[in-house]
Tab-separated table of C-alpha atoms in Angstrom:
chain	number	residue	atom	x	y	z
A	734	UNK	CA	8.505	-27.090	37.085
A	735	UNK	CA	6.399	-28.254	34.116
A	736	UNK	CA	5.980	-25.627	31.478
A	737	UNK	CA	2.388	-24.624	30.514
A	738	UNK	CA	1.170	-25.630	27.064
A	739	UNK	CA	0.967	-23.054	24.317
A	740	UNK	CA	-0.515	-23.576	20.821
A	741	UNK	CA	1.040	-21.279	18.201
A	742	UNK	CA	-0.835	-20.751	15.063
A	743	UNK	CA	1.713	-19.640	12.510
A	744	UNK	CA	0.382	-17.557	9.574
A	745	UNK	CA	1.385	-18.517	6.043
A	746	UNK	CA	2.239	-16.557	3.969
A	747	UNK	CA	4.236	-14.226	6.148
A	748	UNK	CA	7.481	-12.347	6.096
A	749	UNK	CA	9.627	-11.329	2.992
A	750	UNK	CA	7.752	-10.688	-0.275
A	751	UNK	CA	9.369	-10.922	-3.734
A	752	UNK	CA	9.928	-7.137	-3.917
A	753	UNK	CA	11.676	-7.034	-0.515
A	754	UNK	CA	13.879	-10.025	-1.470
A	755	UNK	CA	14.773	-8.283	-4.734
A	756	UNK	CA	15.705	-5.065	-2.921
A	757	UNK	CA	17.832	-6.649	-0.297
A	758	UNK	CA	19.468	-8.841	-2.896
A	759	UNK	CA	20.239	-5.754	-4.961
A	760	UNK	CA	22.213	-4.163	-2.033
A	761	UNK	CA	24.059	-7.349	-1.292
A	762	UNK	CA	24.893	-8.032	-4.919
A	763	UNK	CA	26.121	-4.517	-5.392
A	764	UNK	CA	28.365	-4.921	-2.310
A	765	UNK	CA	29.903	-8.054	-3.766
A	766	UNK	CA	30.375	-6.548	-7.240
A	767	UNK	CA	31.668	-3.118	-6.226
A	768	UNK	CA	32.645	-3.326	-2.619
A	769	UNK	CA	31.814	-0.929	0.075
A	770	UNK	CA	30.423	1.646	0.319
A	771	UNK	CA	27.142	1.182	-1.509
A	772	UNK	CA	24.841	4.136	-0.884
A	773	UNK	CA	21.131	3.577	-0.363
A	774	UNK	CA	18.615	6.392	-0.483
A	775	UNK	CA	16.302	5.905	2.516
A	776	UNK	CA	15.833	2.503	4.179
A	777	UNK	CA	15.913	-0.157	1.457
A	778	UNK	CA	12.886	-1.750	3.245
A	779	UNK	CA	11.235	-0.757	6.477
A	780	UNK	CA	12.919	-3.095	8.856
A	781	UNK	CA	15.552	-1.988	11.378
A	782	UNK	CA	17.050	-5.503	11.706
A	783	UNK	CA	17.545	-5.691	7.907
A	784	UNK	CA	18.890	-2.198	7.643
A	785	UNK	CA	21.395	-2.641	10.419
A	786	UNK	CA	22.618	-5.907	8.852
A	787	UNK	CA	23.205	-4.201	5.507
A	788	UNK	CA	24.958	-1.353	7.303
A	789	UNK	CA	27.401	-3.713	8.882
A	790	UNK	CA	28.151	-5.137	5.448
A	791	UNK	CA	29.059	-1.697	4.058
A	792	UNK	CA	25.712	-0.090	2.963
A	793	UNK	CA	25.516	3.631	3.761
A	794	UNK	CA	21.924	4.828	4.134
A	795	UNK	CA	21.300	8.470	3.349
A	796	UNK	CA	18.151	10.594	3.366
A	797	UNK	CA	18.947	12.576	0.137
A	798	UNK	CA	21.343	12.373	-2.757
A	799	UNK	CA	23.320	15.431	-1.628
A	800	UNK	CA	24.725	13.191	1.109
A	801	UNK	CA	26.353	11.024	-1.520
A	802	UNK	CA	29.863	12.081	-2.586
A	803	UNK	CA	30.800	12.386	-6.255
A	804	UNK	CA	32.268	9.156	-7.635
A	805	UNK	CA	31.262	5.857	-9.115
A	806	UNK	CA	29.944	4.122	-5.988
A	807	UNK	CA	26.461	2.688	-6.511
A	808	UNK	CA	23.383	4.502	-5.243
A	809	UNK	CA	20.394	2.298	-4.796
A	810	UNK	CA	16.806	3.637	-4.651
A	811	UNK	CA	14.617	1.910	-2.131
A	812	UNK	CA	11.798	-0.639	-2.823
A	813	UNK	CA	9.218	1.992	-2.024
A	814	UNK	CA	9.948	3.942	-5.144
A	815	UNK	CA	11.255	7.519	-5.533
A	816	UNK	CA	9.996	10.696	-7.240
A	817	UNK	CA	11.093	11.057	-10.866
A	818	UNK	CA	13.379	13.967	-9.766
A	819	UNK	CA	15.661	11.588	-7.809
A	820	UNK	CA	16.975	9.444	-10.681
A	821	UNK	CA	17.163	12.611	-12.849
A	822	UNK	CA	19.314	14.269	-10.148
A	823	UNK	CA	21.516	11.235	-9.938
A	824	UNK	CA	21.964	11.173	-13.693
A	825	UNK	CA	22.842	14.984	-13.673
A	826	UNK	CA	25.595	14.302	-11.176
A	827	UNK	CA	26.767	11.178	-13.096
A	828	UNK	CA	26.098	8.980	-10.115
A	829	UNK	CA	25.672	5.231	-10.699
A	830	UNK	CA	22.011	4.946	-9.845
A	831	UNK	CA	20.285	1.548	-9.399
A	832	UNK	CA	16.569	1.450	-9.113
A	833	UNK	CA	15.319	-1.244	-6.592
A	834	UNK	CA	11.720	-0.032	-6.736
A	835	UNK	CA	9.369	-3.075	-6.304
A	836	UNK	CA	7.854	-3.898	-9.752
A	837	UNK	CA	4.411	-3.733	-8.276
A	838	UNK	CA	5.018	-0.126	-7.224
A	839	UNK	CA	6.400	0.643	-10.674
A	840	UNK	CA	3.119	-0.736	-12.006
A	841	UNK	CA	1.253	1.934	-10.110
A	842	UNK	CA	3.584	4.605	-11.342
A	843	UNK	CA	2.913	3.578	-14.923
A	844	UNK	CA	-0.860	3.549	-14.310
A	845	UNK	CA	-0.703	7.086	-12.886
A	846	UNK	CA	1.358	8.316	-15.778
A	847	UNK	CA	-1.055	6.796	-18.304
A	848	UNK	CA	-4.134	8.349	-16.665
A	849	UNK	CA	-2.262	11.699	-16.600
A	850	UNK	CA	-1.426	11.408	-20.350
A	851	UNK	CA	-5.182	10.694	-20.947
A	852	UNK	CA	-6.132	13.968	-19.234
A	853	UNK	CA	-7.407	12.439	-15.972
A	854	UNK	CA	-6.878	13.887	-12.485
A	855	UNK	CA	-5.572	11.087	-10.214
A	856	UNK	CA	-6.947	10.287	-6.724
A	857	UNK	CA	-4.185	8.451	-4.827
A	858	UNK	CA	-5.408	6.353	-1.963
A	859	UNK	CA	-2.650	6.134	0.523
A	860	UNK	CA	-0.972	7.611	3.732
A	861	UNK	CA	0.505	11.090	3.614
A	862	UNK	CA	4.269	11.114	3.833
A	863	UNK	CA	4.774	7.389	3.173
A	864	UNK	CA	7.775	6.942	0.771
A	865	UNK	CA	5.588	5.038	-1.653
A	866	UNK	CA	3.036	7.781	-1.710
A	867	UNK	CA	5.758	10.440	-2.130
A	868	UNK	CA	7.304	8.485	-4.955
A	869	UNK	CA	3.917	7.976	-6.843
A	870	UNK	CA	3.021	11.651	-6.488
A	871	UNK	CA	6.553	12.507	-7.739
A	872	UNK	CA	5.996	10.838	-11.080
A	873	UNK	CA	3.543	13.631	-12.084
A	874	UNK	CA	3.512	17.344	-12.127
A	875	UNK	CA	2.449	19.163	-9.027
A	876	UNK	CA	-1.289	19.340	-8.697
A	877	UNK	CA	-1.946	16.248	-10.875
A	878	UNK	CA	-2.828	14.059	-7.879
A	879	UNK	CA	-5.074	14.354	-4.835
A	880	UNK	CA	-4.376	12.215	-1.852
A	881	UNK	CA	-7.291	10.326	-0.241
A	882	UNK	CA	-6.512	8.831	3.188
A	883	UNK	CA	-9.959	8.203	4.680
A	884	UNK	CA	-13.671	7.933	3.835
A	885	UNK	CA	-14.084	11.318	5.405
A	886	UNK	CA	-11.814	12.841	2.874
A	887	UNK	CA	-14.142	11.890	0.031
A	888	UNK	CA	-16.910	14.302	1.206
A	889	UNK	CA	-14.528	17.295	0.704
A	890	UNK	CA	-13.576	16.484	-2.850
A	891	UNK	CA	-14.676	18.749	-5.614
A	892	UNK	CA	-13.521	18.710	-9.229
A	893	UNK	CA	-14.429	20.901	-12.287
A	894	UNK	CA	-14.582	17.861	-14.524
A	895	UNK	CA	-15.822	14.743	-12.670
A	896	UNK	CA	-15.748	12.752	-15.894
A	897	UNK	CA	-11.955	12.852	-15.982
A	898	UNK	CA	-10.942	11.089	-12.839
A	899	UNK	CA	-8.900	7.976	-12.087
A	900	UNK	CA	-7.646	6.380	-8.867
A	901	UNK	CA	-4.616	4.403	-7.910
A	902	UNK	CA	-3.592	3.070	-4.468
A	903	UNK	CA	-0.570	2.525	-2.240
A	904	UNK	CA	0.323	-1.184	-2.504
A	905	UNK	CA	0.479	-1.887	1.275
A	906	UNK	CA	-2.860	-0.682	2.463
A	907	UNK	CA	-5.616	-2.528	4.394
A	908	UNK	CA	-7.570	-4.549	1.770
A	909	UNK	CA	-10.894	-3.870	3.613
A	910	UNK	CA	-10.354	-0.246	4.281
A	911	UNK	CA	-9.290	0.399	0.664
A	912	UNK	CA	-12.245	-1.456	-0.676
A	913	UNK	CA	-14.521	0.789	1.345
A	914	UNK	CA	-12.835	3.958	0.049
A	915	UNK	CA	-12.956	2.717	-3.583
A	916	UNK	CA	-16.673	1.928	-3.305
A	917	UNK	CA	-17.287	5.404	-1.805
A	918	UNK	CA	-15.287	7.029	-4.641
A	919	UNK	CA	-17.225	5.115	-7.253
A	920	UNK	CA	-20.490	6.142	-5.652
A	921	UNK	CA	-19.426	9.806	-5.544
A	922	UNK	CA	-17.840	9.833	-8.935
A	923	UNK	CA	-19.502	7.171	-11.113
A	924	UNK	CA	-17.195	7.849	-14.142
A	925	UNK	CA	-13.947	7.348	-12.195
A	926	UNK	CA	-11.507	4.943	-13.761
A	927	UNK	CA	-9.667	2.330	-11.633
A	928	UNK	CA	-6.772	-0.072	-12.327
A	929	UNK	CA	-7.372	-3.113	-14.503
A	930	UNK	CA	-5.992	-5.206	-11.634
A	931	UNK	CA	-6.032	-3.869	-8.043
A	932	UNK	CA	-2.950	-2.080	-6.876
A	933	UNK	CA	-2.683	-3.552	-3.395
A	934	UNK	CA	0.059	-6.201	-3.907
A	935	UNK	CA	-0.433	-9.926	-3.682
A	936	UNK	CA	1.801	-10.127	-0.546
A	937	UNK	CA	-0.277	-7.643	1.343
A	938	UNK	CA	-3.479	-9.304	0.375
A	939	UNK	CA	-2.195	-12.805	1.243
A	940	UNK	CA	-0.752	-11.846	4.627
A	941	UNK	CA	-3.911	-10.048	5.694
A	942	UNK	CA	-5.975	-13.069	4.525
A	943	UNK	CA	-3.944	-15.379	6.811
A	944	UNK	CA	-4.327	-13.005	9.736
A	945	UNK	CA	-8.112	-12.910	9.206
A	946	UNK	CA	-8.162	-16.719	9.483
A	947	UNK	CA	-5.969	-16.893	12.605
A	948	UNK	CA	-6.919	-13.769	14.672
A	949	UNK	CA	-10.380	-15.023	15.789
A	950	UNK	CA	-8.909	-18.322	16.981
A	951	UNK	CA	-6.253	-17.055	19.425
A	952	UNK	CA	-5.940	-15.144	22.688
A	953	UNK	CA	-3.155	-12.952	21.543
A	954	UNK	CA	-1.323	-12.223	18.249
A	955	UNK	CA	2.190	-10.911	17.398
A	956	UNK	CA	2.999	-9.186	14.212
A	957	UNK	CA	6.738	-9.274	13.630
A	958	UNK	CA	7.868	-6.078	12.017
A	959	UNK	CA	9.011	-2.475	12.417
A	960	UNK	CA	6.766	0.300	13.570
A	961	UNK	CA	7.456	2.324	10.407
A	962	UNK	CA	6.357	-0.563	8.166
A	963	UNK	CA	3.008	0.226	6.648
A	964	UNK	CA	2.176	-3.395	5.778
A	965	UNK	CA	3.083	-4.571	9.246
A	966	UNK	CA	0.865	-1.874	10.812
A	967	UNK	CA	-1.939	-2.902	8.659
A	968	UNK	CA	-1.594	-6.563	9.787
A	969	UNK	CA	-1.889	-5.328	13.389
A	970	UNK	CA	-5.055	-3.457	12.484
A	971	UNK	CA	-6.572	-6.415	10.646
A	972	UNK	CA	-5.914	-8.712	13.721
A	973	UNK	CA	-7.579	-6.138	15.975
A	974	UNK	CA	-10.574	-5.784	13.688
A	975	UNK	CA	-11.017	-9.575	13.553
A	976	UNK	CA	-11.462	-9.575	17.348
A	977	UNK	CA	-8.192	-10.820	18.645
A	978	UNK	CA	-8.054	-9.449	22.292
A	979	UNK	CA	-4.301	-8.702	22.432
A	980	UNK	CA	-2.340	-7.616	19.345
A	981	UNK	CA	1.238	-6.372	19.407
A	982	UNK	CA	3.647	-5.219	16.702
A	983	UNK	CA	7.097	-6.383	17.811
A	984	UNK	CA	10.586	-6.173	16.149
A	985	UNK	CA	12.481	-8.644	18.372
A	986	UNK	CA	11.976	-11.163	21.189
A	987	UNK	CA	13.373	-8.626	23.639
A	988	UNK	CA	10.261	-6.528	23.027
A	989	UNK	CA	7.789	-9.195	24.357
A	990	UNK	CA	5.947	-8.001	27.450
A	991	UNK	CA	5.621	-11.174	29.484
A	992	UNK	CA	3.104	-9.460	31.742
A	993	UNK	CA	0.811	-9.469	28.692
A	994	UNK	CA	1.847	-12.764	27.076
A	995	UNK	CA	2.821	-14.880	30.063
A	996	UNK	CA	-0.633	-16.409	30.753
A	997	UNK	CA	-1.969	-17.189	27.311
A	998	UNK	CA	-2.713	-20.722	25.900
A	999	UNK	CA	-3.073	-19.755	22.223
A	1000	UNK	CA	-0.976	-17.364	20.184
A	1001	UNK	CA	-0.945	-16.298	16.564
A	1002	UNK	CA	2.204	-15.109	14.877
A	1003	UNK	CA	2.639	-13.397	11.523
A	1004	UNK	CA	5.328	-11.128	10.005
A	1005	UNK	CA	5.237	-8.100	7.747
A	1006	UNK	CA	6.555	-8.352	4.185
A	1007	UNK	CA	9.824	-6.683	5.208
A	1008	UNK	CA	10.404	-8.832	8.338
A	1009	UNK	CA	12.956	-11.703	8.021
A	1010	UNK	CA	12.014	-15.266	9.173
A	1011	UNK	CA	14.888	-15.252	11.577
A	1012	UNK	CA	13.002	-12.827	13.813
A	1013	UNK	CA	9.966	-14.994	13.758
A	1014	UNK	CA	12.072	-17.879	14.884
A	1015	UNK	CA	13.694	-15.735	17.597
A	1016	UNK	CA	10.257	-14.940	19.048
A	1017	UNK	CA	9.093	-18.495	18.851
A	1018	UNK	CA	12.265	-19.618	20.691
A	1019	UNK	CA	11.528	-17.143	23.427
A	1020	UNK	CA	8.072	-18.674	23.926
A	1021	UNK	CA	9.490	-22.186	23.771
A	1022	UNK	CA	11.769	-21.260	26.740
A	1023	UNK	CA	8.665	-20.529	28.840
A	1024	UNK	CA	5.999	-22.855	27.351
A	1025	UNK	CA	5.539	-26.343	26.055
A	1026	UNK	CA	4.972	-25.194	22.502
A	1027	UNK	CA	2.944	-26.867	19.688
A	1028	UNK	CA	3.072	-25.208	16.366
A	1029	UNK	CA	0.467	-25.457	13.701
A	1030	UNK	CA	0.830	-23.560	10.358
A	1031	UNK	CA	-2.349	-21.940	8.982
A	1032	UNK	CA	-1.798	-21.502	5.156
A	1033	UNK	CA	-4.254	-19.485	3.056
A	1034	UNK	CA	-2.230	-19.002	-0.194
A	1035	UNK	CA	0.796	-20.305	-2.044
A	1036	UNK	CA	3.278	-17.766	-3.198
A	1037	UNK	CA	5.805	-18.393	-5.957
A	1038	UNK	CA	6.410	-14.844	-7.207
A	1039	UNK	CA	9.950	-13.950	-8.146
A	1040	UNK	CA	11.349	-10.603	-9.421
A	1041	UNK	CA	14.816	-10.570	-11.078
A	1042	UNK	CA	17.477	-8.119	-9.903
A	1043	UNK	CA	17.699	-4.650	-11.450
A	1044	UNK	CA	19.141	-4.761	-14.959
A	1045	UNK	CA	22.500	-3.263	-14.078
A	1046	UNK	CA	23.126	-6.075	-11.515
A	1047	UNK	CA	21.849	-8.826	-13.775
A	1048	UNK	CA	24.270	-7.731	-16.573
A	1049	UNK	CA	27.150	-7.814	-14.121
A	1050	UNK	CA	26.077	-11.216	-12.841
A	1051	UNK	CA	25.925	-12.542	-16.461
A	1052	UNK	CA	29.460	-11.387	-17.021
């Protein structure tokens, strides 16, 4: 039987960002230099495929440092960042800590610390419980930050000194939602101080921009990524907001529901910043087995950002 035609619009940029590449490379480089086990506090990035691949190579993922035995095996802190207490605890135990925090998350940490030193109370725009938010709040004393998740939260805010406020944001948020929250904060607190350059990272902005271009043009859209990935979930939301009738967040080709995708003629595909390209290819191959596929890439930005490995691993590499 002749396969039906399917036009796939492939978003670009998509997939790994520079911070994710750096974090994964840090674990792999540490495994080469020191051998297994290499301990990693929390998932190095939010993608089950990536985490399982590193686990097979000898990485041991732990929730907290007390699961790490004493010794000189490396302990890597994830790309999302950690509270200041975590590296301090590692140092106290003389563990070999390696910080793989994305430099763009570190930028937010530094902004928050600077505002705190200048006597400002910090409004952190983000999602409660996300590791990046926990890490940012953990840079400062308890009570120094207030979490803002939604526009509705702003109405409940009250501060003794409204002239000494600042805001920072989680790096993986919806660009549009965050802009709305920032505008509402500035309207409510005219003196509030923001970052010199927005905190939402280039990769989040670029991937959402590509989805905005593609989503109105297709009958269905797949976001390749893990359910616990904030930036992947935001891509799904952006596609839905732009009017795409069917949007699904999928990790692997096995997750495709053919009762939903079996009768379409146009499909958009993107991938979250922690999703490897091999999973995009796997999903495209699954469609190629059922459809006569034509692929067009829709590119909205060029990316050339590179972050070097953590210093400890660079020094070893130089030796």
